[in-house]
JSON list of C-alpha atoms in Angstrom, two decimals:
[
{"chain": "A", "resi": 1, "resn": "MET", "atom": "CA", "xyz": [-0.02, 0.07, -0.07]},
{"chain": "A", "resi": 2, "resn": "ALA", "atom": "CA", "xyz": [1.27, 3.36, -0.72]},
{"chain": "A", "resi": 3, "resn": "ILE", "atom": "CA", "xyz": [1.34, 6.18, 1.77]},
{"chain": "A", "resi": 4, "resn": "LYS", "atom": "CA", "xyz": [-0.95, 8.30, -0.31]},
{"chain": "A", "resi": 5, "resn": "ILE", "atom": "CA", "xyz": [-3.60, 5.59, 0.07]},
{"chain": "A", "resi": 6, "resn": "PHE", "atom": "CA", "xyz": [-2.87, 5.12, 3.59]},
{"chain": "A", "resi": 7, "resn": "ASN", "atom": "CA", "xyz": [-3.44, 8.74, 4.26]},
{"chain": "A", "resi": 8, "resn": "GLU", "atom": "CA", "xyz": [-6.78, 8.49, 2.47]},
{"chain": "A", "resi": 9, "resn": "GLN", "atom": "CA", "xyz": [-7.82, 5.47, 4.31]},
{"chain": "A", "resi": 10, "resn": "VAL", "atom": "CA", "xyz": [-7.12, 6.90, 7.85]},
{"chain": "A", "resi": 11, "resn": "GLN", "atom": "CA", "xyz": [-9.08, 10.03, 7.10]},
{"chain": "A", "resi": 12, "resn": "LYS", "atom": "CA", "xyz": [-12.03, 8.05, 5.59]},
{"chain": "A", "resi": 13, "resn": "ASP", "atom": "CA", "xyz": [-11.93, 5.94, 8.76]},
{"chain": "A", "resi": 14, "resn": "TYR", "atom": "CA", "xyz": [-11.70, 8.89, 11.28]},
{"chain": "A", "resi": 15, "resn": "ILE", "atom": "CA", "xyz": [-14.65, 10.33, 9.57]},
{"chain": "A", "resi": 16, "resn": "GLU", "atom": "CA", "xyz": [-16.73, 7.21, 9.45]},
{"chain": "A", "resi": 17, "resn": "HIS", "atom": "CA", "xyz": [-15.95, 6.62, 13.00]},
{"chain": "A", "resi": 18, "resn": "GLU", "atom": "CA", "xyz": [-16.87, 10.37, 14.02]},
{"chain": "A", "resi": 19, "resn": "ILE", "atom": "CA", "xyz": [-13.38, 10.71, 15.48]},
{"chain": "A", "resi": 20, "resn": "PHE", "atom": "CA", "xyz": [-12.71, 13.78, 12.97]},
{"chain": "A", "resi": 21, "resn": "HIS", "atom": "CA", "xyz": [-15.38, 15.77, 11.94]},
{"chain": "A", "resi": 22, "resn": "PRO", "atom": "CA", "xyz": [-14.41, 17.90, 8.66]},
{"chain": "A", "resi": 23, "resn": "SER", "atom": "CA", "xyz": [-17.10, 20.41, 9.17]},
{"chain": "A", "resi": 24, "resn": "GLN", "atom": "CA", "xyz": [-16.23, 21.21, 12.84]},
{"chain": "A", "resi": 25, "resn": "GLU", "atom": "CA", "xyz": [-12.55, 20.66, 13.00]},
{"chain": "A", "resi": 26, "resn": "SER", "atom": "CA", "xyz": [-10.06, 23.69, 12.71]},
{"chain": "A", "resi": 27, "resn": "TYR", "atom": "CA", "xyz": [-7.03, 21.65, 11.69]},
{"chain": "A", "resi": 28, "resn": "PRO", "atom": "CA", "xyz": [-6.25, 18.70, 9.42]},
{"chain": "A", "resi": 29, "resn": "LEU", "atom": "CA", "xyz": [-5.26, 15.17, 10.28]},
{"chain": "A", "resi": 30, "resn": "MET", "atom": "CA", "xyz": [-1.74, 14.27, 10.30]},
{"chain": "A", "resi": 31, "resn": "LYS", "atom": "CA", "xyz": [-0.55, 13.45, 6.83]},
{"chain": "A", "resi": 32, "resn": "TYR", "atom": "CA", "xyz": [2.47, 11.32, 6.06]},
{"chain": "A", "resi": 33, "resn": "ASP", "atom": "CA", "xyz": [4.81, 12.06, 3.21]},
{"chain": "A", "resi": 34, "resn": "GLU", "atom": "CA", "xyz": [3.94, 10.50, 0.15]},
{"chain": "A", "resi": 35, "resn": "ASP", "atom": "CA", "xyz": [7.41, 10.57, -1.28]},
{"chain": "A", "resi": 36, "resn": "TYR", "atom": "CA", "xyz": [8.10, 7.64, 0.91]},
{"chain": "A", "resi": 37, "resn": "GLY", "atom": "CA", "xyz": [8.19, 4.36, -1.30]},
{"chain": "A", "resi": 38, "resn": "SER", "atom": "CA", "xyz": [9.36, 6.46, -4.31]},
{"chain": "A", "resi": 39, "resn": "VAL", "atom": "CA", "xyz": [11.71, 9.42, -3.92]},
{"chain": "A", "resi": 40, "resn": "LYS", "atom": "CA", "xyz": [12.39, 8.14, -0.33]},
{"chain": "A", "resi": 41, "resn": "PRO", "atom": "CA", "xyz": [12.99, 4.51, -0.58]},
{"chain": "A", "resi": 42, "resn": "PHE", "atom": "CA", "xyz": [11.65, 2.40, 2.42]},
{"chain": "A", "resi": 43, "resn": "GLU", "atom": "CA", "xyz": [14.92, 0.17, 2.18]},
{"chain": "A", "resi": 44, "resn": "LYS", "atom": "CA", "xyz": [16.84, 2.97, 3.79]},
{"chain": "A", "resi": 45, "resn": "VAL", "atom": "CA", "xyz": [14.43, 3.12, 6.89]},
{"chain": "A", "resi": 46, "resn": "ARG", "atom": "CA", "xyz": [15.71, 0.80, 9.62]},
{"chain": "A", "resi": 47, "resn": "PHE", "atom": "CA", "xyz": [13.79, 2.28, 12.58]},
{"chain": "A", "resi": 48, "resn": "PHE", "atom": "CA", "xyz": [10.28, 3.42, 13.36]},
{"chain": "A", "resi": 49, "resn": "SER", "atom": "CA", "xyz": [9.59, 5.98, 16.24]},
{"chain": "A", "resi": 50, "resn": "VAL", "atom": "CA", "xyz": [6.09, 6.32, 17.53]},
{"chain": "A", "resi": 51, "resn": "GLY", "atom": "CA", "xyz": [4.46, 9.14, 19.56]},
{"chain": "A", "resi": 52, "resn": "LEU", "atom": "CA", "xyz": [0.96, 9.73, 20.94]},
{"chain": "A", "resi": 53, "resn": "ASN", "atom": "CA", "xyz": [-0.20, 12.30, 18.48]},
{"chain": "A", "resi": 54, "resn": "PRO", "atom": "CA", "xyz": [0.94, 15.39, 16.72]},
{"chain": "A", "resi": 55, "resn": "SER", "atom": "CA", "xyz": [0.91, 18.51, 18.99]},
{"chain": "A", "resi": 56, "resn": "LEU", "atom": "CA", "xyz": [-0.89, 21.71, 18.19]},
{"chain": "A", "resi": 57, "resn": "THR", "atom": "CA", "xyz": [1.24, 24.36, 19.71]},
{"chain": "A", "resi": 58, "resn": "GLY", "atom": "CA", "xyz": [0.65, 28.12, 19.20]},
{"chain": "A", "resi": 59, "resn": "ASN", "atom": "CA", "xyz": [3.26, 28.26, 16.41]},
{"chain": "A", "resi": 60, "resn": "ALA", "atom": "CA", "xyz": [1.58, 25.45, 14.62]},
{"chain": "A", "resi": 61, "resn": "ARG", "atom": "CA", "xyz": [-1.77, 27.16, 14.83]},
{"chain": "A", "resi": 62, "resn": "THR", "atom": "CA", "xyz": [-0.16, 30.12, 13.28]},
{"chain": "A", "resi": 63, "resn": "LYS", "atom": "CA", "xyz": [1.45, 28.29, 10.38]},
{"chain": "A", "resi": 64, "resn": "LEU", "atom": "CA", "xyz": [-1.70, 26.09, 9.65]},
{"chain": "A", "resi": 65, "resn": "ASP", "atom": "CA", "xyz": [-3.66, 29.17, 9.57]},
{"chain": "A", "resi": 66, "resn": "GLU", "atom": "CA", "xyz": [-1.28, 30.58, 6.92]},
{"chain": "A", "resi": 67, "resn": "LEU", "atom": "CA", "xyz": [-1.51, 27.39, 4.96]},
{"chain": "A", "resi": 68, "resn": "ARG", "atom": "CA", "xyz": [-5.23, 27.58, 4.97]},
{"chain": "A", "resi": 69, "resn": "LYS", "atom": "CA", "xyz": [-5.32, 31.29, 3.81]},
{"chain": "A", "resi": 70, "resn": "SER", "atom": "CA", "xyz": [-2.87, 30.39, 0.77]},
{"chain": "A", "resi": 71, "resn": "ASN", "atom": "CA", "xyz": [-4.78, 27.44, -0.22]},
{"chain": "A", "resi": 72, "resn": "GLU", "atom": "CA", "xyz": [-8.39, 27.93, 0.90]},
{"chain": "A", "resi": 73, "resn": "SER", "atom": "CA", "xyz": [-7.96, 24.28, 1.75]},
{"chain": "A", "resi": 74, "resn": "PHE", "atom": "CA", "xyz": [-5.81, 21.78, 3.56]},
{"chain": "A", "resi": 75, "resn": "ASP", "atom": "CA", "xyz": [-6.07, 19.12, 0.82]},
{"chain": "A", "resi": 76, "resn": "ASN", "atom": "CA", "xyz": [-2.55, 19.93, -0.30]},
{"chain": "A", "resi": 77, "resn": "VAL", "atom": "CA", "xyz": [-0.81, 17.07, 1.30]},
{"chain": "A", "resi": 78, "resn": "LYS", "atom": "CA", "xyz": [2.60, 18.24, 0.00]},
{"chain": "A", "resi": 79, "resn": "GLU", "atom": "CA", "xyz": [2.56, 21.64, 1.69]},
{"chain": "A", "resi": 80, "resn": "LEU", "atom": "CA", "xyz": [1.41, 19.90, 4.86]},
{"chain": "A", "resi": 81, "resn": "THR", "atom": "CA", "xyz": [4.09, 17.39, 4.95]},
{"chain": "A", "resi": 82, "resn": "ASP", "atom": "CA", "xyz": [6.79, 19.98, 3.91]},
{"chain": "A", "resi": 83, "resn": "TYR", "atom": "CA", "xyz": [5.94, 22.00, 6.95]},
{"chain": "A", "resi": 84, "resn": "GLN", "atom": "CA", "xyz": [5.98, 18.68, 9.15]},
{"chain": "A", "resi": 85, "resn": "ASN", "atom": "CA", "xyz": [9.40, 17.91, 7.76]},
{"chain": "A", "resi": 86, "resn": "GLU", "atom": "CA", "xyz": [10.59, 21.29, 8.75]},
{"chain": "A", "resi": 87, "resn": "LEU", "atom": "CA", "xyz": [9.47, 20.57, 12.33]},
{"chain": "A", "resi": 88, "resn": "LYS", "atom": "CA", "xyz": [11.28, 17.31, 12.25]},
{"chain": "A", "resi": 89, "resn": "TYR", "atom": "CA", "xyz": [14.61, 18.03, 10.26]},
{"chain": "A", "resi": 90, "resn": "SER", "atom": "CA", "xyz": [15.31, 21.70, 9.87]},
{"chain": "A", "resi": 91, "resn": "LYS", "atom": "CA", "xyz": [13.49, 24.01, 12.23]},
{"chain": "A", "resi": 92, "resn": "GLN", "atom": "CA", "xyz": [13.30, 21.30, 14.74]},
{"chain": "A", "resi": 93, "resn": "ILE", "atom": "CA", "xyz": [11.01, 21.80, 17.65]},
{"chain": "A", "resi": 94, "resn": "PRO", "atom": "CA", "xyz": [12.29, 20.33, 21.09]},
{"chain": "A", "resi": 95, "resn": "TYR", "atom": "CA", "xyz": [10.39, 17.06, 20.71]},
{"chain": "A", "resi": 96, "resn": "PHE", "atom": "CA", "xyz": [12.28, 16.15, 17.49]},
{"chain": "A", "resi": 97, "resn": "LYS", "atom": "CA", "xyz": [15.34, 17.43, 18.66]},
{"chain": "A", "resi": 98, "resn": "ARG", "atom": "CA", "xyz": [15.44, 14.99, 21.39]},
{"chain": "A", "resi": 99, "resn": "ILE", "atom": "CA", "xyz": [14.40, 12.05, 19.11]},
{"chain": "A", "resi": 100, "resn": "ASP", "atom": "CA", "xyz": [17.16, 13.04, 16.68]},
{"chain": "A", "resi": 101, "resn": "GLY", "atom": "CA", "xyz": [19.63, 13.16, 19.37]},
{"chain": "A", "resi": 102, "resn": "PHE", "atom": "CA", "xyz": [18.66, 9.75, 20.54]},
{"chain": "A", "resi": 103, "resn": "PHE", "atom": "CA", "xyz": [18.98, 8.20, 17.11]},
{"chain": "A", "resi": 104, "resn": "LYS", "atom": "CA", "xyz": [22.52, 9.87, 16.59]},
{"chain": "A", "resi": 105, "resn": "GLU", "atom": "CA", "xyz": [23.52, 8.14, 19.88]},
{"chain": "A", "resi": 106, "resn": "ILE", "atom": "CA", "xyz": [22.48, 4.84, 18.86]},
{"chain": "A", "resi": 107, "resn": "SER", "atom": "CA", "xyz": [23.47, 4.86, 15.13]},
{"chain": "A", "resi": 108, "resn": "GLY", "atom": "CA", "xyz": [25.57, 7.72, 14.06]},
{"chain": "A", "resi": 109, "resn": "SER", "atom": "CA", "xyz": [24.91, 11.12, 12.44]},
{"chain": "A", "resi": 110, "resn": "ASN", "atom": "CA", "xyz": [21.88, 12.17, 10.27]},
{"chain": "A", "resi": 111, "resn": "THR", "atom": "CA", "xyz": [20.20, 8.67, 11.27]},
{"chain": "A", "resi": 112, "resn": "PHE", "atom": "CA", "xyz": [16.78, 10.50, 12.12]},
{"chain": "A", "resi": 113, "resn": "LYS", "atom": "CA", "xyz": [16.28, 12.09, 8.70]},
{"chain": "A", "resi": 114, "resn": "ASP", "atom": "CA", "xyz": [17.60, 9.30, 6.78]},
{"chain": "A", "resi": 115, "resn": "SER", "atom": "CA", "xyz": [16.54, 6.00, 8.51]},
{"chain": "A", "resi": 116, "resn": "VAL", "atom": "CA", "xyz": [13.65, 6.87, 10.94]},
{"chain": "A", "resi": 117, "resn": "PHE", "atom": "CA", "xyz": [9.96, 6.83, 9.86]},
{"chain": "A", "resi": 118, "resn": "HIS", "atom": "CA", "xyz": [8.19, 8.74, 12.71]},
{"chain": "A", "resi": 119, "resn": "TYR", "atom": "CA", "xyz": [4.56, 7.83, 13.31]},
{"chain": "A", "resi": 120, "resn": "ASP", "atom": "CA", "xyz": [1.62, 8.99, 15.59]},
{"chain": "A", "resi": 121, "resn": "PHE", "atom": "CA", "xyz": [-0.67, 6.52, 16.84]},
{"chain": "A", "resi": 122, "resn": "CYS", "atom": "CA", "xyz": [-3.41, 9.01, 16.80]},
{"chain": "A", "resi": 123, "resn": "GLN", "atom": "CA", "xyz": [-3.61, 11.46, 14.00]},
{"chain": "A", "resi": 124, "resn": "LEU", "atom": "CA", "xyz": [-5.81, 14.21, 15.76]},
{"chain": "A", "resi": 125, "resn": "ARG", "atom": "CA", "xyz": [-3.85, 17.55, 16.17]},
{"chain": "A", "resi": 126, "resn": "GLU", "atom": "CA", "xyz": [-4.15, 18.28, 19.90]},
{"chain": "A", "resi": 127, "resn": "THR", "atom": "CA", "xyz": [-2.00, 19.45, 22.60]},
{"chain": "A", "resi": 128, "resn": "GLU", "atom": "CA", "xyz": [-3.94, 18.03, 25.68]},
{"chain": "A", "resi": 129, "resn": "SER", "atom": "CA", "xyz": [-2.78, 14.68, 25.79]},
{"chain": "A", "resi": 130, "resn": "ASN", "atom": "CA", "xyz": [-5.65, 13.65, 28.24]},
{"chain": "A", "resi": 131, "resn": "LYS", "atom": "CA", "xyz": [-8.26, 14.19, 25.41]},
{"chain": "A", "resi": 132, "resn": "VAL", "atom": "CA", "xyz": [-6.13, 11.95, 23.05]},
{"chain": "A", "resi": 133, "resn": "LYS", "atom": "CA", "xyz": [-5.76, 9.37, 25.46]},
{"chain": "A", "resi": 134, "resn": "LEU", "atom": "CA", "xyz": [-9.62, 9.00, 25.61]},
{"chain": "A", "resi": 135, "resn": "VAL", "atom": "CA", "xyz": [-9.85, 8.89, 21.84]},
{"chain": "A", "resi": 136, "resn": "ILE", "atom": "CA", "xyz": [-7.21, 6.12, 21.71]},
{"chain": "A", "resi": 137, "resn": "LYS", "atom": "CA", "xyz": [-8.97, 4.10, 24.46]},
{"chain": "A", "resi": 138, "resn": "ASP", "atom": "CA", "xyz": [-12.21, 4.45, 22.98]},
{"chain": "A", "resi": 139, "resn": "ASN", "atom": "CA", "xyz": [-10.94, 3.61, 19.20]},
{"chain": "A", "resi": 140, "resn": "PHE", "atom": "CA", "xyz": [-8.07, 1.36, 19.89]},
{"chain": "A", "resi": 141, "resn": "LYS", "atom": "CA", "xyz": [-9.01, -1.58, 17.50]},
{"chain": "A", "resi": 142, "resn": "LEU", "atom": "CA", "xyz": [-9.34, 0.95, 14.75]},
{"chain": "A", "resi": 143, "resn": "LEU", "atom": "CA", "xyz": [-6.15, 2.84, 15.44]},
{"chain": "A", "resi": 144, "resn": "SER", "atom": "CA", "xyz": [-4.11, -0.25, 16.35]},
{"chain": "A", "resi": 145, "resn": "GLY", "atom": "CA", "xyz": [-5.35, -1.42, 12.86]},
{"chain": "A", "resi": 146, "resn": "HIS", "atom": "CA", "xyz": [-3.85, 1.63, 11.32]},
{"chain": "A", "resi": 147, "resn": "PHE", "atom": "CA", "xyz": [-0.72, 0.99, 13.32]},
{"chain": "A", "resi": 148, "resn": "SER", "atom": "CA", "xyz": [-0.34, -2.68, 11.98]},
{"chain": "A", "resi": 149, "resn": "GLN", "atom": "CA", "xyz": [-0.79, -1.30, 8.33]},
{"chain": "A", "resi": 150, "resn": "ILE", "atom": "CA", "xyz": [1.93, 1.35, 8.60]},
{"chain": "A", "resi": 151, "resn": "ILE", "atom": "CA", "xyz": [4.21, -1.30, 10.16]},
{"chain": "A", "resi": 152, "resn": "GLN", "atom": "CA", "xyz": [3.85, -3.47, 7.16]},
{"chain": "A", "resi": 153, "resn": "ILE", "atom": "CA", "xyz": [4.28, -0.68, 4.78]},
{"chain": "A", "resi": 154, "resn": "VAL", "atom": "CA", "xyz": [7.35, 0.56, 6.33]},
{"chain": "A", "resi": 155, "resn": "ASN", "atom": "CA", "xyz": [8.81, -2.87, 7.64]},
{"chain": "A", "resi": 156, "resn": "PRO", "atom": "CA", "xyz": [11.44, -1.52, 9.94]},
{"chain": "A", "resi": 157, "resn": "GLU", "atom": "CA", "xyz": [13.75, -3.43, 11.83]},
{"chain": "A", "resi": 158, "resn": "VAL", "atom": "CA", "xyz": [13.05, -1.88, 15.48]},
{"chain": "A", "resi": 159, "resn": "ILE", "atom": "CA", "xyz": [10.11, 0.10, 16.61]},
{"chain": "A", "resi": 160, "resn": "PHE", "atom": "CA", "xyz": [10.53, 2.77, 19.61]},
{"chain": "A", "resi": 161, "resn": "ILE", "atom": "CA", "xyz": [7.42, 3.53, 21.34]},
{"chain": "A", "resi": 162, "resn": "PHE", "atom": "CA", "xyz": [8.18, 6.78, 22.90]},
{"chain": "A", "resi": 163, "resn": "ASN", "atom": "CA", "xyz": [5.13, 7.40, 25.33]},
{"chain": "A", "resi": 164, "resn": "GLY", "atom": "CA", "xyz": [4.61, 5.69, 28.71]},
{"chain": "A", "resi": 165, "resn": "PHE", "atom": "CA", "xyz": [0.69, 5.47, 28.19]},
{"chain": "A", "resi": 166, "resn": "LEU", "atom": "CA", "xyz": [0.99, 3.97, 24.77]},
{"chain": "A", "resi": 167, "resn": "SER", "atom": "CA", "xyz": [3.50, 1.53, 25.97]},
{"chain": "A", "resi": 168, "resn": "SER", "atom": "CA", "xyz": [1.55, 0.42, 28.77]},
{"chain": "A", "resi": 169, "resn": "LEU", "atom": "CA", "xyz": [-1.78, 0.27, 26.71]},
{"chain": "A", "resi": 170, "resn": "LEU", "atom": "CA", "xyz": [-0.16, -1.86, 23.94]},
{"chain": "A", "resi": 171, "resn": "LEU", "atom": "CA", "xyz": [0.97, -4.26, 26.85]},
{"chain": "A", "resi": 172, "resn": "GLU", "atom": "CA", "xyz": [-2.55, -4.10, 28.34]},
{"chain": "A", "resi": 173, "resn": "LYS", "atom": "CA", "xyz": [-4.30, -4.90, 25.01]},
{"chain": "A", "resi": 174, "resn": "LYS", "atom": "CA", "xyz": [-1.82, -7.63, 24.30]},
{"chain": "A", "resi": 175, "resn": "PHE", "atom": "CA", "xyz": [-1.02, -5.99, 20.98]},
{"chain": "A", "resi": 176, "resn": "THR", "atom": "CA", "xyz": [2.68, -7.05, 21.66]},
{"chain": "A", "resi": 177, "resn": "THR", "atom": "CA", "xyz": [4.06, -10.05, 23.58]},
{"chain": "A", "resi": 178, "resn": "THR", "atom": "CA", "xyz": [3.35, -9.34, 27.30]},
{"chain": "A", "resi": 179, "resn": "LYS", "atom": "CA", "xyz": [6.92, -9.94, 28.76]},
{"chain": "A", "resi": 180, "resn": "PRO", "atom": "CA", "xyz": [10.31, -9.09, 27.25]},
{"chain": "A", "resi": 181, "resn": "ASP", "atom": "CA", "xyz": [11.95, -11.78, 25.07]},
{"chain": "A", "resi": 182, "resn": "LYS", "atom": "CA", "xyz": [14.44, -13.50, 27.22]},
{"chain": "A", "resi": 183, "resn": "LYS", "atom": "CA", "xyz": [17.19, -13.39, 24.65]},
{"chain": "A", "resi": 184, "resn": "ASN", "atom": "CA", "xyz": [16.61, -9.87, 23.08]},
{"chain": "A", "resi": 185, "resn": "GLY", "atom": "CA", "xyz": [15.29, -8.00, 25.99]},
{"chain": "A", "resi": 186, "resn": "CYS", "atom": "CA", "xyz": [12.43, -6.41, 23.70]},
{"chain": "A", "resi": 187, "resn": "TYR", "atom": "CA", "xyz": [8.94, -6.99, 22.80]},
{"chain": "A", "resi": 188, "resn": "PHE", "atom": "CA", "xyz": [7.47, -8.37, 19.46]},
{"chain": "A", "resi": 189, "resn": "LEU", "atom": "CA", "xyz": [4.20, -7.87, 17.91]},
{"chain": "A", "resi": 190, "resn": "LYS", "atom": "CA", "xyz": [1.62, -10.57, 18.51]},
{"chain": "A", "resi": 191, "resn": "GLY", "atom": "CA", "xyz": [0.73, -12.98, 15.65]},
{"chain": "A", "resi": 192, "resn": "MET", "atom": "CA", "xyz": [3.58, -12.08, 13.48]},
{"chain": "A", "resi": 193, "resn": "ASP", "atom": "CA", "xyz": [6.26, -14.62, 12.28]},
{"chain": "A", "resi": 194, "resn": "ARG", "atom": "CA", "xyz": [8.88, -11.86, 11.68]},
{"chain": "A", "resi": 195, "resn": "SER", "atom": "CA", "xyz": [7.95, -9.05, 13.99]},
{"chain": "A", "resi": 196, "resn": "PRO", "atom": "CA", "xyz": [10.19, -6.12, 14.26]},
{"chain": "A", "resi": 197, "resn": "LYS", "atom": "CA", "xyz": [12.01, -5.74, 17.77]},
{"chain": "A", "resi": 198, "resn": "ILE", "atom": "CA", "xyz": [9.89, -3.37, 19.97]},
{"chain": "A", "resi": 199, "resn": "VAL", "atom": "CA", "xyz": [11.19, -0.97, 22.47]},
{"chain": "A", "resi": 200, "resn": "LEU", "atom": "CA", "xyz": [8.59, 0.33, 24.91]},
{"chain": "A", "resi": 201, "resn": "ALA", "atom": "CA", "xyz": [9.75, 3.46, 26.57]},
{"chain": "A", "resi": 202, "resn": "ASN", "atom": "CA", "xyz": [8.57, 6.86, 28.13]},
{"chain": "A", "resi": 203, "resn": "GLN", "atom": "CA", "xyz": [8.62, 10.27, 26.43]},
{"chain": "A", "resi": 204, "resn": "LEU", "atom": "CA", "xyz": [12.37, 11.48, 25.94]},
{"chain": "A", "resi": 205, "resn": "SER", "atom": "CA", "xyz": [11.17, 14.91, 27.23]},
{"chain": "A", "resi": 206, "resn": "GLY", "atom": "CA", "xyz": [9.35, 16.51, 30.21]},
{"chain": "A", "resi": 207, "resn": "GLY", "atom": "CA", "xyz": [11.16, 14.47, 32.75]},
{"chain": "A", "resi": 208, "resn": "ALA", "atom": "CA", "xyz": [9.43, 11.37, 31.76]},
{"chain": "A", "resi": 209, "resn": "THR", "atom": "CA", "xyz": [12.95, 9.90, 31.14]},
{"chain": "A", "resi": 210, "resn": "SER", "atom": "CA", "xyz": [15.65, 10.59, 33.69]},
{"chain": "A", "resi": 211, "resn": "LYS", "atom": "CA", "xyz": [19.20, 11.05, 32.55]},
{"chain": "A", "resi": 212, "resn": "VAL", "atom": "CA", "xyz": [20.12, 7.53, 34.04]},
{"chain": "A", "resi": 213, "resn": "HIS", "atom": "CA", "xyz": [17.19, 5.83, 32.36]},
{"chain": "A", "resi": 214, "resn": "LYS", "atom": "CA", "xyz": [18.15, 7.53, 29.01]},
{"chain": "A", "resi": 215, "resn": "GLU", "atom": "CA", "xyz": [21.63, 6.26, 29.08]},
{"chain": "A", "resi": 216, "resn": "LEU", "atom": "CA", "xyz": [20.46, 2.81, 29.98]},
{"chain": "A", "resi": 217, "resn": "LEU", "atom": "CA", "xyz": [17.85, 2.97, 27.00]},
{"chain": "A", "resi": 218, "resn": "ILE", "atom": "CA", "xyz": [20.70, 3.95, 24.62]},
{"chain": "A", "resi": 219, "resn": "TRP", "atom": "CA", "xyz": [23.01, 1.21, 25.85]},
{"chain": "A", "resi": 220, "resn": "HIS", "atom": "CA", "xyz": [20.00, -1.39, 25.38]},
{"chain": "A", "resi": 221, "resn": "SER", "atom": "CA", "xyz": [19.08, -0.02, 21.80]},
{"chain": "A", "resi": 222, "resn": "LYS", "atom": "CA", "xyz": [22.73, 0.00, 20.66]},
{"chain": "A", "resi": 223, "resn": "ARG", "atom": "CA", "xyz": [22.89, -3.75, 21.67]},
{"chain": "A", "resi": 224, "resn": "LEU", "atom": "CA", "xyz": [19.51, -4.55, 19.81]},
{"chain": "A", "resi": 225, "resn": "ILE", "atom": "CA", "xyz": [20.35, -2.80, 16.54]},
{"chain": "A", "resi": 226, "resn": "ASN", "atom": "CA", "xyz": [23.88, -4.35, 16.28]},
{"chain": "A", "resi": 227, "resn": "GLU", "atom": "CA", "xyz": [22.93, -7.88, 17.05]}
]
């Protein structure tokens, strides 16, 4: 499945399940870069990082309002993904700086831009995480189905879940194995013969991961990716 089709299917499902209401919502759902699979070969993507949802900061609101005025619509996926790529790679917000730094620590320079696909479990743009957590709990089957689809499309070696709530929920719902593998010390997807390795972690920001735990996470991740 192409990323373009995935984007369209996700929006269709969010509308049908009344998670997203186009006539009421001020800001669009997250859209993933449709250059993946063509201009950006998936063969180069080794890692998959996962967050809860795309945050809607004050600066993001301003920029998205500018895009709306220039296009009169949010249907232009290219402009949306170009803006999102700025936040990830060039005009990095602190969230992505931390993730970028993590991957540089475990695998060398420029890894985040070249070798990592970042995905948000819920595509609603919202800063208040408690609202998003309720949406995820109420629609877990649908959202985990999208998650499974994008994993199959990207086919990464290792998946890093950077959110404590989401890590716990995936264990609770038995989406992953419920205990770390004795040999690898990581988790795997349930029901897959060749599952990527999965690292369940907290956010790298906001004090959720202490310096000591971050150093242990880096050490463990280096071991996993070099096996």
